[in-house]
Amino acid sequence: MGYQVLARKYRPQRFADVVGQDHVTVTLMNALTQNRIAHGYIFSGHRGIGKTTIARILACALNCRNAIGSPLRPTAEPCGVCESCTEIRAGNAVDVIEIDAATNRGIDEIRELRDAARYRPARDNYKIYILDEAHQITDAAFNALLKTLEEPPDHIVFMMATTQPEDIPQTVRSRCQHFSFHAVKLVDIMGELRGIAEHEGVEADEGALALLAEAGDGSMRDALSIMDQAIASAPMVEGKARLDAGQIRELMGTVPNAIFERVMQAVDGNRSAEVMTVANQLMDAGNSPAQLARQAVRFLRSCVIAKIAGMTPEGDDGGLGGELLQISPEEQRRAARTAALFSEEELTRFLQTMLRTFDELGYRQEQRFHFELGLLKLVHLRRLLPVEEVLSSLGGVRPAVAKPAAGPVSVPRPNMPAATASVPPKPAFSPFEQDKNRRKYDGIEGGMSVASVSPVVATPALIQTEAAVRVAEPVRAGAPAPMLVAAAAVIEEPAIPFPVVASAGDAPELQRLVVEALGAARQSSAADAMGDGLWTVVDGEVRVQTDVSPTMLPMVMNADAEKIARNTVRAAGMMKLTLLAGAANVVAEKKPRVARSGSAAAKAMEHPLVQQAQKLFDAEIQTVIDLRGND
């Protein structure tokens, strides 16, 4: 017989030989012992972890000629020596039909299967159908199989193996027993590879085995396939193939993680030139930018997990870190060393940046430039200060502001008594001021850094003056010059008293203020909508029932108009403003529109003759036409 690849040569023949799927093998053996055989099974999970293998072993166990408890078969394991077991292993058993569902996926093939299932097995106890890649079967074909799955003959057992169980209709899954397979752990894969290497007479160090197991990514078959290729390319020493980590990395086209550790050390030291030098060396060596970005993402993910799990470079972590990081102990220590240089937030931002870079490499033309740009972003992210650190350094903004050297700030206003022209600073921010200052910081992208913060916009009750202050401990070692943060020195002045709305009876006054503010900002449509609306005040909440449709309300009350209205309401003492669109079947009582100050309507309403006419006839003003410009 010709050469067999390792994945086929060392395919498990017994339940006990299957690695990492104890929850499946134990359940099936118990079912065999208790004679609780289901008529349908679904085996789902990652590629290369034993789904089809367990289906074949179960077929052997069901059709084995020797009874459970006999000398040749003391347990539920198949005996492996009878004709049925040997034929199933060889793949030529008459009563075990293995079908590639990716090819035979149509309704015609399923009809043939359904018709053939009516006949009893030729020799064995059961007629067994193994459907590999069952998710490829069409919906119509699954529907044709439903009745057979629900009430099959006693001699039929269906086994479906799939990597995408969600693509199998729920009506089919509910008629079968579903077993979800686990990815094989790194230590289990290494143990199998070590045993196979000894059996094949191959010398392999622990680093090489760990690299092969990591490349398998939870799949035993993938790891064995890479090992097969590595043995073929390995140098011969005294008649034996010798595997080492360097040769395997060259074969797979990967670079050692020590390179990425060096890159992250350069990022920590703010050495952009060194980062670019390393990237240039990797590119000149013929490495693919996409492959390098993928490795960088994996390495940064390991660093994040090491930071979260609290792993240290000195010791092996067999707890949470060892469970989450399926890599060798040496790589775990490397990830812990790198994680110790950064905070959890920084590592998370690094990982997010490299993930975005890896995604962009899939559709960008100049992949090298984008990969280098991604590495440079890591250096820039390291230079920036988190906004939380800036705010904590400012101590709530107020304590960190440089106080004016001349003492209290004097801000005179026209028509103001001299006694109130100079007022000392407030001892603390009011909640309204704190909310405004907080909103100034909310616009900073990603919450990562602050270059400068604009002063708070002046209001009738507040006057702001800027003072540039230096942030406490603003930069790290090797970073550029310290940053300046512009903060606001807030001085209160009691000029122009702003009305405070306290009850529902003050709603007209509040409406007038909002309409005037919108009119002053040239938001005429919004001012008209607010003037025509029905205003009510309930428990500190201002509700405006407009007669504007739900579709038009966002257009009439655009972002700027809504902001002006909310600021005016908040300044008047109300914390919430709710705008309600008019419904087609609800007609609100029409109210006279609030006239804007200084407008023709306001002057007409103030005229004595107009007021006398209104009082005499109990009338209201509907329309005011200004004819002064038509003379």
XYZ file of C-alpha atoms in Angstrom:
631
model
C 0.000 0.000 0.000
C 1.192 3.511 -0.811
C 2.021 6.177 1.717
C -0.814 7.328 3.976
C -0.830 10.813 5.452
C -0.611 11.030 9.216
C -4.197 12.244 9.619
C -5.503 9.025 8.018
C -2.858 6.687 9.348
C -3.500 7.672 12.966
C -7.280 8.157 12.741
C -8.815 6.885 16.025
C -10.486 3.468 15.843
C -11.990 3.439 19.339
C -13.889 5.952 21.445
C -11.008 6.038 23.922
C -8.593 7.155 21.177
C -10.556 10.330 20.409
C -8.891 13.334 22.045
C -10.762 16.191 23.678
C -14.338 14.937 23.132
C -15.019 13.048 26.347
C -18.484 14.572 26.734
C -19.487 12.929 23.426
C -17.737 9.574 23.746
C -18.917 8.909 27.300
C -22.534 9.704 26.367
C -22.470 7.434 23.321
C -20.884 4.550 25.216
C -23.492 4.826 27.948
C -26.243 4.841 25.317
C -24.770 1.684 23.748
C -24.543 -0.031 27.114
C -28.158 0.841 27.986
C -29.363 0.082 24.439
C -30.773 3.616 24.106
C -29.996 4.097 20.423
C -31.446 7.171 18.733
C -32.503 7.112 15.101
C -30.745 10.413 14.285
C -27.549 12.134 15.412
C -26.058 15.518 14.528
C -22.332 16.003 15.169
C -21.293 19.657 14.854
C -18.138 21.598 15.564
C -14.831 22.914 14.288
C -13.089 21.242 11.352
C -10.774 18.322 12.019
C -11.879 17.485 15.576
C -13.386 14.028 15.066
C -17.014 14.358 13.891
C -16.821 11.875 11.011
C -14.417 9.692 12.981
C -16.860 9.297 15.865
C -19.678 8.612 13.375
C -17.658 5.699 11.946
C -16.748 4.377 15.396
C -20.424 4.528 16.404
C -21.344 2.660 13.210
C -18.803 -0.039 14.110
C -20.211 -0.264 17.640
C -23.795 -0.593 16.381
C -23.038 -3.290 13.787
C -20.333 -5.157 15.724
C -20.958 -8.939 15.628
C -19.824 -9.434 19.231
C -22.210 -8.522 22.016
C -21.275 -6.066 24.754
C -19.822 -7.977 27.725
C -18.441 -10.857 25.654
C -14.746 -11.824 25.944
C -13.939 -10.107 22.645
C -15.976 -7.020 23.571
C -16.062 -6.397 27.317
C -17.164 -2.735 26.923
C -19.228 -0.729 24.460
C -16.141 -0.207 22.312
C -16.262 -2.051 18.959
C -14.211 -5.234 18.917
C -12.317 -4.241 15.780
C -11.802 -7.831 14.613
C -15.167 -8.970 13.288
C -16.116 -8.667 9.610
C -18.437 -5.737 10.192
C -15.794 -3.697 12.050
C -13.067 -4.372 9.506
C -15.332 -3.597 6.537
C -16.530 -0.322 8.079
C -12.941 0.713 8.776
C -11.983 -0.120 5.202
C -14.957 1.857 3.893
C -16.580 -0.967 1.936
C -19.400 -2.039 4.288
C -22.678 -2.670 2.469
C -24.933 -1.467 5.278
C -22.979 1.702 6.154
C -23.498 4.296 3.443
C -21.337 7.411 3.703
C -22.657 10.244 1.541
C -21.004 13.526 0.651
C -23.899 15.886 1.208
C -22.057 18.738 -0.515
C -22.404 16.830 -3.805
C -25.643 14.920 -3.199
C -27.597 17.854 -1.847
C -30.689 17.952 -4.037
C -34.195 16.648 -3.545
C -33.720 13.855 -6.105
C -30.795 12.334 -4.177
C -32.733 12.524 -0.908
C -35.704 10.824 -2.518
C -33.465 7.950 -3.588
C -32.069 7.751 -0.042
C -35.596 7.709 1.404
C -36.711 4.932 -0.951
C -33.634 2.816 -0.191
C -34.122 3.254 3.567
C -37.287 1.158 3.468
C -35.315 -2.038 2.825
C -33.692 -3.905 5.682
C -29.871 -4.170 5.984
C -28.237 -6.893 3.928
C -26.335 -8.459 6.842
C -25.789 -6.246 9.863
C -28.112 -4.988 12.603
C -28.585 -1.456 11.269
C -28.498 0.341 7.951
C -26.528 3.497 8.752
C -26.378 6.682 6.683
C -23.495 9.089 7.420
C -24.136 12.497 5.805
C -20.948 14.560 5.799
C -21.250 18.379 5.428
C -24.989 18.031 6.045
C -25.568 21.794 6.086
C -25.094 21.786 2.290
C -28.387 19.933 1.778
C -31.099 22.190 0.389
C -34.218 23.113 2.347
C -36.436 21.236 -0.069
C -34.322 18.102 0.348
C -34.488 18.397 4.145
C -38.259 18.735 3.914
C -38.413 15.540 1.874
C -36.438 13.780 4.646
C -38.577 15.041 7.545
C -41.101 12.201 7.631
C -38.391 9.545 7.450
C -36.487 11.257 10.280
C -39.576 11.525 12.439
C -40.767 7.922 12.057
C -37.912 5.900 10.542
C -37.858 2.108 10.316
C -36.308 0.339 13.296
C -33.216 -0.609 11.313
C -32.269 2.944 10.164
C -29.814 5.316 11.900
C -28.927 8.723 10.424
C -25.679 10.485 11.386
C -25.074 14.032 10.128
C -21.726 15.789 10.494
C -21.579 19.543 9.942
C -19.511 22.619 10.737
C -22.556 24.911 10.512
C -25.426 23.438 12.542
C -27.386 26.684 12.370
C -27.921 26.060 8.623
C -29.791 22.822 9.351
C -33.531 23.524 9.733
C -34.855 23.488 13.271
C -37.430 20.885 12.269
C -34.565 18.503 11.474
C -32.528 19.335 14.557
C -35.503 18.728 16.818
C -35.783 15.158 15.499
C -32.135 14.266 16.209
C -29.732 14.171 19.130
C -27.284 17.047 18.745
C -23.685 16.732 19.973
C -21.525 19.876 19.882
C -17.816 19.055 19.625
C -15.138 21.165 21.335
C -11.941 22.525 19.859
C -9.006 20.359 20.932
C -6.814 22.010 23.556
C -3.184 22.812 22.924
C -1.829 20.350 25.496
C -3.920 17.521 24.030
C -2.693 18.246 20.505
C 0.906 18.399 21.716
C 0.509 15.049 23.463
C -0.772 13.402 20.293
C 1.958 14.960 18.161
C 4.628 13.841 20.615
C 3.383 10.252 20.495
C 3.180 10.227 16.694
C 6.679 11.698 16.392
C 8.071 8.907 18.584
C 6.201 6.265 16.602
C 7.430 7.703 13.286
C 11.015 8.032 14.514
C 11.088 11.833 14.219
C 13.087 14.043 16.571
C 11.081 17.121 17.580
C 11.751 19.565 20.396
C 9.000 21.080 22.524
C 9.167 24.404 20.686
C 8.505 22.708 17.364
C 5.605 20.680 18.757
C 4.086 23.777 20.378
C 4.353 25.667 17.093
C 2.636 22.833 15.218
C -0.119 22.665 17.846
C -0.672 26.432 17.716
C -0.857 26.319 13.921
C -3.575 23.671 14.226
C -5.802 26.254 15.945
C -7.801 23.640 17.821
C -7.943 21.180 14.901
C -6.099 17.881 15.241
C -6.250 17.236 11.511
C -4.741 20.641 10.667
C -1.882 20.057 13.105
C -1.184 16.597 11.631
C -1.253 17.953 8.078
C 1.308 20.648 8.935
C 3.422 18.060 10.770
C 3.338 15.817 7.693
C 4.622 18.680 5.570
C 7.256 19.648 8.156
C 8.627 16.079 8.317
C 8.943 16.007 4.528
C 10.992 19.218 4.557
C 13.025 18.483 7.702
C 16.768 17.779 7.516
C 17.903 14.224 8.190
C 20.250 13.670 11.129
C 21.573 10.119 11.538
C 18.733 8.784 9.440
C 16.006 10.601 11.380
C 14.081 13.711 10.497
C 14.638 16.556 12.958
C 11.998 19.242 13.489
C 12.851 22.650 14.915
C 10.813 25.804 15.365
C 12.799 27.910 12.888
C 12.328 25.432 10.066
C 8.567 25.196 10.772
C 8.172 29.000 10.806
C 9.967 29.245 7.476
C 7.704 26.542 6.103
C 4.527 28.308 7.251
C 5.740 31.780 6.291
C 5.504 33.200 9.796
C 7.927 35.158 11.974
C 8.748 34.556 15.645
C 6.711 36.478 18.205
C 9.976 37.869 19.547
C 9.794 40.304 16.606
C 6.435 41.634 17.774
C 7.712 41.807 21.343
C 10.526 44.017 20.088
C 8.028 46.190 18.183
C 5.925 46.694 21.316
C 9.008 47.587 23.326
C 9.782 50.246 20.718
C 6.184 51.475 20.960
C 6.573 51.758 24.729
C 9.790 53.731 24.268
C 8.254 56.055 21.634
C 10.831 54.946 19.043
C 9.080 55.325 15.704
C 12.304 54.851 13.743
C 12.913 51.430 15.281
C 9.346 50.351 14.531
C 9.744 51.338 10.888
C 13.132 49.605 10.700
C 11.678 46.326 11.945
C 8.751 46.612 9.518
C 11.171 47.236 6.648
C 13.250 44.174 7.564
C 10.132 41.986 7.669
C 8.986 43.230 4.271
C 12.396 42.838 2.661
C 12.464 39.235 3.885
C 9.408 38.537 1.708
C 6.737 38.382 4.411
C 3.180 39.234 3.451
C 1.694 42.336 5.134
C -1.597 40.507 5.654
C 0.161 37.572 7.330
C 2.180 39.917 9.541
C -0.957 41.840 10.515
C -2.694 38.562 11.381
C 0.204 37.542 13.609
C 0.289 40.979 15.227
C -3.421 40.698 16.013
C -2.925 37.274 17.588
C 0.025 38.494 19.635
C -1.845 41.563 20.890
C -4.833 39.401 21.768
C -2.526 37.209 23.862
C -1.191 40.334 25.585
C -4.705 41.549 26.379
C -5.652 38.180 27.868
C -2.408 38.064 29.861
C -3.162 41.531 31.257
C -6.740 40.633 32.150
C -5.713 37.346 33.783
C -2.941 39.028 35.772
C -0.202 36.786 34.388
C 3.391 37.504 35.386
C 6.548 36.873 33.342
C 8.136 34.895 36.182
C 5.758 31.977 36.626
C 3.546 29.637 34.636
C -0.129 30.434 34.930
C -2.200 27.298 34.984
C -5.388 29.138 35.913
C -7.475 31.546 33.876
C -4.587 32.714 31.706
C -3.515 29.203 30.794
C -7.097 28.286 29.945
C -7.708 31.326 27.737
C -4.287 31.345 26.081
C -3.826 28.143 24.085
C -0.128 28.791 23.478
C 3.094 27.369 24.826
C 4.398 28.401 28.277
C 7.250 30.336 26.653
C 4.798 32.361 24.560
C 2.643 32.956 27.635
C 5.628 34.466 29.430
C 6.409 36.587 26.362
C 2.834 37.906 26.281
C 2.987 38.645 30.019
C 6.238 40.622 29.582
C 4.693 42.761 26.882
C 1.442 43.221 28.808
C 3.366 44.544 31.793
C 4.466 47.574 29.713
C 0.952 48.870 29.049
C -2.410 49.329 30.681
C -5.435 47.249 29.770
C -7.021 50.220 27.970
C -3.895 50.821 25.877
C -3.636 47.172 24.868
C -7.306 47.194 23.903
C -6.768 50.242 21.688
C -3.697 48.610 20.122
C -5.690 45.483 19.325
C -8.546 47.515 17.871
C -6.132 49.481 15.663
C -4.415 46.351 14.321
C -7.767 44.649 13.697
C -8.830 47.641 11.630
C -5.507 47.557 9.784
C -5.891 43.839 9.068
C -9.390 44.434 7.676
C -8.183 47.278 5.456
C -5.391 45.167 3.970
C -8.021 42.968 2.331
C -9.100 45.687 -0.130
C -6.220 48.178 -0.202
C -3.747 48.440 -3.050
C -0.563 49.406 -1.213
C -0.634 46.851 1.578
C 2.858 47.625 2.799
C 2.068 51.303 3.365
C -1.090 50.523 5.299
C 0.684 47.983 7.489
C 3.431 50.501 8.298
C 0.797 53.130 9.017
C -0.917 50.732 11.421
C 2.335 50.232 13.350
C 2.927 53.993 13.507
C -0.570 54.464 14.940
C 0.460 52.288 17.862
C 3.309 54.694 18.648
C 0.968 57.677 18.402
C -1.611 56.044 20.642
C 1.072 55.505 23.254
C 1.870 59.232 23.260
C -1.676 60.301 24.020
C -3.166 60.802 27.442
C -6.539 59.317 28.382
C -9.154 61.994 28.890
C -9.887 60.539 32.325
C -6.296 61.255 33.351
C -6.568 64.826 32.113
C -9.808 65.394 33.979
C -8.419 63.890 37.167
C -5.337 66.104 36.834
C -7.581 69.117 36.502
C -9.494 68.021 39.603
C -12.908 68.760 38.134
C -11.542 71.622 35.937
C -12.015 74.355 38.565
C -9.121 73.610 40.954
C -6.547 73.375 38.162
C -7.344 76.732 36.560
C -4.681 79.378 37.041
C -6.208 82.116 39.158
C -5.892 85.696 37.884
C -3.046 87.554 39.518
C -5.140 90.664 40.102
C -7.595 88.945 42.395
C -11.305 89.074 41.609
C -12.094 89.705 37.979
C -14.054 92.883 37.343
C -16.456 92.817 34.414
C -18.480 96.063 34.210
C -21.716 96.132 32.270
C -23.670 99.136 31.026
C -26.501 100.403 33.186
C -25.271 98.353 36.150
C -24.813 99.771 39.648
C -21.171 100.228 40.615
C -21.591 98.041 43.683
C -22.243 94.979 41.528
C -19.590 95.562 38.882
C -16.911 93.526 40.667
C -17.806 90.095 41.990
C -15.419 87.495 43.434
C -15.232 84.089 41.714
C -17.681 81.356 42.658
C -16.352 78.769 45.095
C -17.694 75.858 43.024
C -19.477 75.012 39.797
C -23.241 74.767 39.755
C -24.755 71.562 38.278
C -25.684 73.509 35.140
C -22.097 74.698 34.638
C -20.702 71.223 35.322
C -23.008 69.764 32.694
C -21.859 72.325 30.125
C -18.177 71.709 30.894
C -18.704 67.939 30.716
C -20.256 68.229 27.281
C -17.140 70.037 26.063
C -15.041 66.994 26.916
C -17.497 64.482 25.422
C -16.583 65.412 21.845
C -13.001 64.184 22.081
C -12.571 61.183 19.766
C -12.293 57.784 21.424
C -11.812 59.266 24.895
C -8.043 58.887 24.433
C -6.378 62.271 24.499
C -6.772 66.013 24.867
C -4.814 68.585 22.907
C -6.960 71.584 23.845
C -10.427 72.154 25.209
C -12.416 75.166 24.094
C -13.839 77.489 26.748
C -17.481 77.254 27.686
C -19.741 79.497 25.615
C -20.882 82.582 27.533
C -24.461 82.803 28.756
C -26.413 85.760 30.212
C -25.610 84.535 33.714
C -21.951 83.579 33.208
C -18.831 85.216 31.835
C -15.855 83.002 30.933
C -12.228 83.900 30.467
C -9.620 81.452 29.178
C -6.442 80.528 31.022
C -3.884 78.103 29.607
C -2.673 75.662 32.221
C -0.204 72.794 32.125
C -1.625 69.360 32.882
C -0.036 67.557 35.829
C 2.276 64.792 34.541
C 1.119 65.294 30.940
C 3.623 63.108 29.071
C 5.568 59.943 29.462
C 9.263 59.376 29.053
C 10.403 60.046 25.503
C 7.115 61.615 24.382
C 6.874 65.067 22.716
C 6.603 68.336 24.588
C 3.895 68.725 27.237
C 0.422 69.610 26.074
C -1.526 72.650 27.181
C -5.146 72.389 28.118
C -7.297 75.499 27.887
C -9.744 75.675 30.771
C -12.284 78.277 31.815
C -12.247 80.663 34.768
C -15.933 81.218 35.467
C -17.077 84.448 37.112
C -20.643 84.982 38.171
C -22.359 88.296 37.701
C -25.852 89.102 38.857
C -26.761 91.221 35.838
C -29.810 90.489 33.639
C -31.845 88.203 35.870
C -32.939 85.117 33.892
C -36.491 84.012 34.684
C -36.882 80.662 36.391
C -39.957 78.672 35.476
C -41.325 76.873 38.512
C -44.861 75.847 37.630
C -47.237 75.145 34.783
C -48.480 78.714 34.958
C -45.095 79.994 33.761
C -45.220 77.940 30.550
C -46.241 80.965 28.379
C -43.233 82.917 29.633
C -40.960 79.984 28.881
C -42.539 79.684 25.432
C -41.855 83.342 24.781
C -38.184 82.948 25.767
C -37.681 79.974 23.449
C -39.431 81.680 20.533
C -37.300 84.812 20.977
C -34.094 82.753 21.186
C -34.970 80.869 18.002
C -35.925 84.066 16.235
C -32.639 85.696 17.211
C -30.807 82.694 15.726
C -32.754 83.032 12.435
C -34.572 79.729 13.042
C -37.905 81.098 11.818
C -39.568 77.745 11.022
C -38.637 76.351 14.417
C -39.792 79.568 16.122
C -43.182 79.344 14.387
C -43.549 75.691 15.366
C -42.726 76.476 19.001
C -45.063 79.506 18.951
C -47.965 77.408 17.647
C -47.316 74.524 20.060
C -49.198 73.717 23.260
C -46.743 74.087 26.194
C -47.210 72.297 29.498
C -44.950 71.868 32.523
C -45.230 68.622 34.514
C -42.823 67.750 37.357
C -39.965 69.786 35.962
C -40.468 68.468 32.412
C -41.511 70.803 29.608
C -43.714 69.144 26.990
C -44.458 70.852 23.690
C -47.315 69.374 21.649
C -46.735 70.626 18.127
C -49.019 70.285 15.124
C -46.048 69.287 12.933
C -46.131 65.751 11.521
C -43.637 63.138 12.803
C -41.901 63.224 9.407
C -41.460 66.986 9.333
C -40.641 67.553 13.011
C -36.933 66.570 12.718
C -36.605 68.891 9.716
C -38.312 71.856 11.334
C -36.571 71.378 14.674
C -33.109 70.690 13.322
C -30.128 69.961 15.557
C -29.208 73.632 16.009
C -32.761 74.706 16.764
C -33.291 71.869 19.225
C -30.022 72.740 20.969
C -31.062 76.397 21.325
C -34.448 75.395 22.707
C -33.014 72.929 25.214
C -30.344 75.378 26.426
C -32.968 78.068 26.922
C -35.228 75.693 28.855
C -32.325 74.452 30.968
C -31.176 78.002 31.726
C -34.688 78.793 32.906
C -34.562 76.049 35.502
C -36.118 73.114 33.643
C -33.951 70.053 33.022
C -35.973 68.237 30.322
C -37.680 69.289 27.101
C -39.888 66.848 25.173
C -41.134 67.645 21.661
C -44.278 65.782 20.588
C -45.287 65.483 16.954
C -48.890 66.110 15.955
C -51.058 63.114 15.032
C -53.393 63.024 12.054
C -56.449 62.302 14.207
C -55.602 64.728 17.001
C -56.355 68.399 16.509
C -55.022 70.571 19.315
C -56.783 73.769 20.274
C -55.245 76.621 18.308
C -53.571 79.213 20.462
C -52.548 82.717 19.492
C -48.941 82.710 18.376
C -46.432 84.286 20.714
C -45.058 87.417 19.104
C -41.321 87.918 19.025
C -39.937 90.954 20.805
C -39.576 93.941 18.462
C -41.613 92.391 15.679
C -44.561 94.063 13.965
C -46.958 91.705 15.748
C -45.495 92.617 19.141
C -45.812 96.358 18.405
C -49.385 95.915 17.189
C -50.362 94.042 20.347
C -48.838 96.809 22.473
C -50.752 99.576 20.670
C -53.500 101.102 22.901
C -56.141 101.155 20.125
C -55.542 97.469 19.349
C -55.765 96.512 23.004
C -58.983 98.532 23.387
C -60.512 96.811 20.338
C -59.543 93.391 21.673
C -61.152 94.136 24.999
C -64.299 95.572 23.429
C -64.959 92.713 21.005
C -63.261 89.899 23.015
C -61.132 89.259 19.920
C -57.724 87.871 19.156
C -55.155 88.913 16.568
C -54.843 86.386 13.771
C -52.501 88.093 11.280
C -50.396 91.253 11.344
C -49.251 92.732 8.020
C -46.459 95.287 8.193
C -47.152 98.000 5.571
C -44.483 100.407 6.719
C -42.094 99.405 3.950
C -44.664 99.832 1.162
C -45.013 103.632 1.389
